[in-house]
Amino acid sequence: MKLRIGSSYDVHRLDKGEYILLGGVKIPCEFSTVAHSDGDVIYHALAESILGGLALGDLGTYFPPNSTKTKDMNSFEILSFALKEMEKRNFKVNNVDISLILQRPKIKTYIPQIRKKLAKELNVDEDCVSVKAGTNEKLDDLGKGLGIGCFATILLIQE
Ligand code: ZN
C-alpha cells in the first residue's frame, strides 16, 4: 500500500455581502469573500492538498487567478479537477482534516452539513472528514475578522 500526505492553506479577504461558501455550503451572513472565483476556502485548500500529496504543484498553475477561465468559477470544479488527477493515479482519499480560522461569521451549526457534503464528494465515510473551526484570538487580520483562513491536511492511499 502506498500512502501520500498533502497539505495546503488558503485565505480570502471578507467584505460586505450576503453569504459565504464553505465546502459548497451557503452560509448566510453580512459578509462575502473577496475572490476572483467564488472564494470557497475549503474547496481551494482541499483541492490543493490533493495536488500537494501527488506533488503536482499549486492550484494557481491550473487555475490562474485573474484569468477568464476562473472568473466567478464554482469551486467544486476545482475540487473535481484535483480528484480526477488523483483517480488517474489510482489513489483514493483515506481521510482529511480541515481547520478553519475565522472570527466571523459563526459557522458551528453548519459543520455537520459541510462534513456530510464533503464525505460524499470525496467518497469516504463521514468520520473520515474532520472540519474544525477556531478564531485567531483577535490577533492579526484574521482575528480582526477581515478574512477567512483554511488549512487542509489529507491522506491519500493507493492499494
Ligand atoms: Zn482561494
PDB file of C-alpha atoms and ligand atoms in Angstrom:
ATOM      1  CA  MET A   1       0.000   0.000   0.000  1.00  0.00           C
ATOM      2  CA  LYS A   2       1.279   3.440  -0.933  1.00  0.00           C
ATOM      3  CA  LEU A   3       0.484   6.451   1.224  1.00  0.00           C
ATOM      4  CA  ARG A   4       0.743  10.129   0.280  1.00  0.00           C
ATOM      5  CA  ILE A   5       0.158  13.058   2.610  1.00  0.00           C
ATOM      6  CA  GLY A   6      -0.776  16.505   1.321  1.00  0.00           C
ATOM      7  CA  SER A   7      -1.411  19.858   2.941  1.00  0.00           C
ATOM      8  CA  SER A   8      -2.432  23.344   1.942  1.00  0.00           C
ATOM      9  CA  TYR A   9      -3.566  26.710   3.230  1.00  0.00           C
ATOM     10  CA  ASP A  10      -5.944  29.186   1.639  1.00  0.00           C
ATOM     11  CA  VAL A  11      -7.117  32.601   2.723  1.00  0.00           C
ATOM     12  CA  HIS A  12      -9.618  35.125   1.378  1.00  0.00           C
ATOM     13  CA  ARG A  13     -10.496  38.613   2.481  1.00  0.00           C
ATOM     14  CA  LEU A  14     -14.019  39.353   3.700  1.00  0.00           C
ATOM     15  CA  ASP A  15     -16.120  42.272   2.570  1.00  0.00           C
ATOM     16  CA  LYS A  16     -19.751  43.244   2.930  1.00  0.00           C
ATOM     17  CA  GLY A  17     -22.060  40.721   1.309  1.00  0.00           C
ATOM     18  CA  GLU A  18     -24.892  38.291   1.852  1.00  0.00           C
ATOM     19  CA  TYR A  19     -23.278  34.885   2.238  1.00  0.00           C
ATOM     20  CA  ILE A  20     -20.070  32.886   2.187  1.00  0.00           C
ATOM     21  CA  LEU A  21     -19.476  29.413   0.753  1.00  0.00           C
ATOM     22  CA  LEU A  22     -17.640  26.757   2.752  1.00  0.00           C
ATOM     23  CA  GLY A  23     -17.327  23.387   1.065  1.00  0.00           C
ATOM     24  CA  GLY A  24     -20.171  24.470  -1.199  1.00  0.00           C
ATOM     25  CA  VAL A  25     -22.491  25.108   1.766  1.00  0.00           C
ATOM     26  CA  LYS A  26     -24.043  28.550   1.644  1.00  0.00           C
ATOM     27  CA  ILE A  27     -23.812  30.367   4.960  1.00  0.00           C
ATOM     28  CA  PRO A  28     -25.971  33.481   5.108  1.00  0.00           C
ATOM     29  CA  CYS A  29     -24.240  36.410   6.861  1.00  0.00           C
ATOM     30  CA  GLU A  30     -23.379  40.069   6.287  1.00  0.00           C
ATOM     31  CA  PHE A  31     -20.140  39.146   4.528  1.00  0.00           C
ATOM     32  CA  SER A  32     -18.797  37.575   1.397  1.00  0.00           C
ATOM     33  CA  THR A  33     -15.292  36.509   0.436  1.00  0.00           C
ATOM     34  CA  VAL A  34     -13.360  38.735  -1.945  1.00  0.00           C
ATOM     35  CA  ALA A  35     -12.205  36.451  -4.738  1.00  0.00           C
ATOM     36  CA  HIS A  36     -11.895  36.053  -8.458  1.00  0.00           C
ATOM     37  CA  SER A  37     -13.683  32.684  -8.185  1.00  0.00           C
ATOM     38  CA  ASP A  38     -16.482  32.061  -5.662  1.00  0.00           C
ATOM     39  CA  GLY A  39     -13.906  32.261  -2.834  1.00  0.00           C
ATOM     40  CA  ASP A  40     -14.601  28.904  -1.179  1.00  0.00           C
ATOM     41  CA  VAL A  41     -11.570  28.448   1.098  1.00  0.00           C
ATOM     42  CA  ILE A  42     -12.404  24.832   1.967  1.00  0.00           C
ATOM     43  CA  TYR A  43     -12.599  23.694  -1.652  1.00  0.00           C
ATOM     44  CA  HIS A  44      -9.423  25.607  -2.521  1.00  0.00           C
ATOM     45  CA  ALA A  45      -7.350  24.252   0.393  1.00  0.00           C
ATOM     46  CA  LEU A  46      -8.730  20.754  -0.065  1.00  0.00           C
ATOM     47  CA  ALA A  47      -8.069  20.657  -3.811  1.00  0.00           C
ATOM     48  CA  GLU A  48      -4.535  21.970  -3.349  1.00  0.00           C
ATOM     49  CA  SER A  49      -3.821  19.453  -0.562  1.00  0.00           C
ATOM     50  CA  ILE A  50      -4.682  16.660  -3.011  1.00  0.00           C
ATOM     51  CA  LEU A  51      -2.366  18.194  -5.629  1.00  0.00           C
ATOM     52  CA  GLY A  52       0.248  18.525  -2.877  1.00  0.00           C
ATOM     53  CA  GLY A  53       0.006  14.851  -1.949  1.00  0.00           C
ATOM     54  CA  LEU A  54       0.577  13.972  -5.593  1.00  0.00           C
ATOM     55  CA  ALA A  55       3.376  16.561  -5.961  1.00  0.00           C
ATOM     56  CA  LEU A  56       1.503  18.277  -8.789  1.00  0.00           C
ATOM     57  CA  GLY A  57       2.272  21.848  -7.800  1.00  0.00           C
ATOM     58  CA  ASP A  58      -0.039  24.613  -6.675  1.00  0.00           C
ATOM     59  CA  LEU A  59      -3.611  25.412  -7.593  1.00  0.00           C
ATOM     60  CA  GLY A  60      -2.621  28.606  -9.386  1.00  0.00           C
ATOM     61  CA  THR A  61      -0.782  26.561 -12.015  1.00  0.00           C
ATOM     62  CA  TYR A  62      -4.058  25.024 -13.143  1.00  0.00           C
ATOM     63  CA  PHE A  63      -6.471  27.806 -12.202  1.00  0.00           C
ATOM     64  CA  PRO A  64      -4.641  31.087 -12.672  1.00  0.00           C
ATOM     65  CA  PRO A  65      -6.196  33.972 -10.757  1.00  0.00           C
ATOM     66  CA  ASN A  66      -7.391  36.806 -12.991  1.00  0.00           C
ATOM     67  CA  SER A  67      -7.967  34.551 -15.995  1.00  0.00           C
ATOM     68  CA  THR A  68     -11.391  34.470 -17.648  1.00  0.00           C
ATOM     69  CA  LYS A  69     -11.429  30.717 -17.025  1.00  0.00           C
ATOM     70  CA  THR A  70     -11.622  31.174 -13.270  1.00  0.00           C
ATOM     71  CA  LYS A  71     -13.836  34.277 -13.112  1.00  0.00           C
ATOM     72  CA  ASP A  72     -16.768  33.574 -10.731  1.00  0.00           C
ATOM     73  CA  MET A  73     -15.933  29.891 -11.034  1.00  0.00           C
ATOM     74  CA  ASN A  74     -17.836  27.350  -8.948  1.00  0.00           C
ATOM     75  CA  SER A  75     -15.015  25.978  -6.793  1.00  0.00           C
ATOM     76  CA  PHE A  76     -16.464  22.478  -6.815  1.00  0.00           C
ATOM     77  CA  GLU A  77     -14.981  22.294 -10.328  1.00  0.00           C
ATOM     78  CA  ILE A  78     -11.560  22.914  -8.789  1.00  0.00           C
ATOM     79  CA  LEU A  79     -12.038  20.046  -6.328  1.00  0.00           C
ATOM     80  CA  SER A  80     -13.343  17.804  -9.136  1.00  0.00           C
ATOM     81  CA  PHE A  81     -10.210  18.519 -11.161  1.00  0.00           C
ATOM     82  CA  ALA A  82      -7.949  17.514  -8.249  1.00  0.00           C
ATOM     83  CA  LEU A  83      -9.992  14.360  -7.599  1.00  0.00           C
ATOM     84  CA  LYS A  84      -9.708  13.352 -11.260  1.00  0.00           C
ATOM     85  CA  GLU A  85      -5.920  13.780 -11.150  1.00  0.00           C
ATOM     86  CA  MET A  86      -5.918  11.613  -8.010  1.00  0.00           C
ATOM     87  CA  GLU A  87      -8.047   8.885  -9.616  1.00  0.00           C
ATOM     88  CA  LYS A  88      -5.851   8.856 -12.737  1.00  0.00           C
ATOM     89  CA  ARG A  89      -3.006   7.791 -10.436  1.00  0.00           C
ATOM     90  CA  ASN A  90      -5.163   5.155  -8.702  1.00  0.00           C
ATOM     91  CA  PHE A  91      -5.201   6.956  -5.385  1.00  0.00           C
ATOM     92  CA  LYS A  92      -8.206   7.487  -3.149  1.00  0.00           C
ATOM     93  CA  VAL A  93      -8.827   9.633  -0.103  1.00  0.00           C
ATOM     94  CA  ASN A  94      -8.260   7.993   3.269  1.00  0.00           C
ATOM     95  CA  ASN A  95      -9.177  10.945   5.475  1.00  0.00           C
ATOM     96  CA  VAL A  96      -8.985  14.706   5.586  1.00  0.00           C
ATOM     97  CA  ASP A  97      -8.586  17.194   8.413  1.00  0.00           C
ATOM     98  CA  ILE A  98      -9.710  20.768   7.807  1.00  0.00           C
ATOM     99  CA  SER A  99      -9.087  23.692  10.153  1.00  0.00           C
ATOM    100  CA  LEU A 100     -10.826  26.989   9.550  1.00  0.00           C
ATOM    101  CA  ILE A 101      -9.627  30.190  11.150  1.00  0.00           C
ATOM    102  CA  LEU A 102     -12.231  32.876  11.304  1.00  0.00           C
ATOM    103  CA  GLN A 103     -13.512  35.413  13.739  1.00  0.00           C
ATOM    104  CA  ARG A 104     -16.826  35.784  11.951  1.00  0.00           C
ATOM    105  CA  PRO A 105     -19.431  34.631  10.963  1.00  0.00           C
ATOM    106  CA  LYS A 106     -20.323  31.832  13.401  1.00  0.00           C
ATOM    107  CA  ILE A 107     -20.327  28.582  11.465  1.00  0.00           C
ATOM    108  CA  LYS A 108     -20.539  25.891  14.161  1.00  0.00           C
ATOM    109  CA  THR A 109     -24.103  24.849  13.280  1.00  0.00           C
ATOM    110  CA  TYR A 110     -23.119  24.358   9.624  1.00  0.00           C
ATOM    111  CA  ILE A 111     -20.216  21.979  10.296  1.00  0.00           C
ATOM    112  CA  PRO A 112     -22.277  18.730  10.230  1.00  0.00           C
ATOM    113  CA  GLN A 113     -23.703  19.724   6.839  1.00  0.00           C
ATOM    114  CA  ILE A 114     -20.244  20.599   5.466  1.00  0.00           C
ATOM    115  CA  ARG A 115     -18.805  17.251   6.638  1.00  0.00           C
ATOM    116  CA  LYS A 116     -21.667  15.285   5.164  1.00  0.00           C
ATOM    117  CA  LYS A 117     -21.331  17.017   1.789  1.00  0.00           C
ATOM    118  CA  LEU A 118     -17.541  16.641   1.655  1.00  0.00           C
ATOM    119  CA  ALA A 119     -17.736  12.953   2.623  1.00  0.00           C
ATOM    120  CA  LYS A 120     -19.999  12.340  -0.352  1.00  0.00           C
ATOM    121  CA  GLU A 121     -17.792  14.317  -2.732  1.00  0.00           C
ATOM    122  CA  LEU A 122     -14.602  12.620  -1.521  1.00  0.00           C
ATOM    123  CA  ASN A 123     -16.280   9.203  -1.476  1.00  0.00           C
ATOM    124  CA  VAL A 124     -15.392   8.469   2.161  1.00  0.00           C
ATOM    125  CA  ASP A 125     -17.332   7.926   5.386  1.00  0.00           C
ATOM    126  CA  GLU A 126     -18.285  10.985   7.349  1.00  0.00           C
ATOM    127  CA  ASP A 127     -15.961  10.003  10.192  1.00  0.00           C
ATOM    128  CA  CYS A 128     -13.054  10.382   7.736  1.00  0.00           C
ATOM    129  CA  VAL A 129     -13.840  14.076   7.268  1.00  0.00           C
ATOM    130  CA  SER A 130     -12.868  16.388  10.098  1.00  0.00           C
ATOM    131  CA  VAL A 131     -13.880  20.048   9.963  1.00  0.00           C
ATOM    132  CA  LYS A 132     -12.776  22.250  12.830  1.00  0.00           C
ATOM    133  CA  ALA A 133     -13.109  25.981  13.315  1.00  0.00           C
ATOM    134  CA  GLY A 134     -11.365  28.394  15.616  1.00  0.00           C
ATOM    135  CA  THR A 135     -10.815  32.098  15.977  1.00  0.00           C
ATOM    136  CA  ASN A 136      -7.460  33.838  15.801  1.00  0.00           C
ATOM    137  CA  GLU A 137      -7.884  35.154  19.348  1.00  0.00           C
ATOM    138  CA  LYS A 138      -8.495  38.619  17.849  1.00  0.00           C
ATOM    139  CA  LEU A 139      -4.863  38.722  16.747  1.00  0.00           C
ATOM    140  CA  ASP A 140      -3.792  39.923  13.319  1.00  0.00           C
ATOM    141  CA  ASP A 141      -6.111  40.478  10.348  1.00  0.00           C
ATOM    142  CA  LEU A 142      -7.924  37.141  10.608  1.00  0.00           C
ATOM    143  CA  GLY A 143      -8.530  37.944  14.254  1.00  0.00           C
ATOM    144  CA  LYS A 144      -9.998  41.298  13.275  1.00  0.00           C
ATOM    145  CA  GLY A 145     -12.495  39.430  11.086  1.00  0.00           C
ATOM    146  CA  LEU A 146     -11.008  40.754   7.852  1.00  0.00           C
ATOM    147  CA  GLY A 147     -10.679  37.312   6.284  1.00  0.00           C
ATOM    148  CA  ILE A 148     -11.087  33.564   6.499  1.00  0.00           C
ATOM    149  CA  GLY A 149      -8.191  31.112   6.546  1.00  0.00           C
ATOM    150  CA  CYS A 150      -8.311  27.367   5.978  1.00  0.00           C
ATOM    151  CA  PHE A 151      -5.738  24.594   6.455  1.00  0.00           C
ATOM    152  CA  ALA A 152      -6.283  21.180   4.896  1.00  0.00           C
ATOM    153  CA  THR A 153      -4.303  18.000   5.500  1.00  0.00           C
ATOM    154  CA  ILE A 154      -5.161  14.902   3.529  1.00  0.00           C
ATOM    155  CA  LEU A 155      -4.007  11.308   3.386  1.00  0.00           C
ATOM    156  CA  LEU A 156      -4.200   9.548   0.029  1.00  0.00           C
ATOM    157  CA  ILE A 157      -3.866   5.802  -0.388  1.00  0.00           C
ATOM    158  CA  GLN A 158      -3.088   3.582  -3.332  1.00  0.00           C
ATOM    159  CA  GLU A 159      -3.835  -0.104  -2.916  1.00  0.00           C
TER     160      GLU A 159
HETATM  161 ZN    ZN B   1      -8.866  30.522  -2.557  1.00  0.00          ZN
END
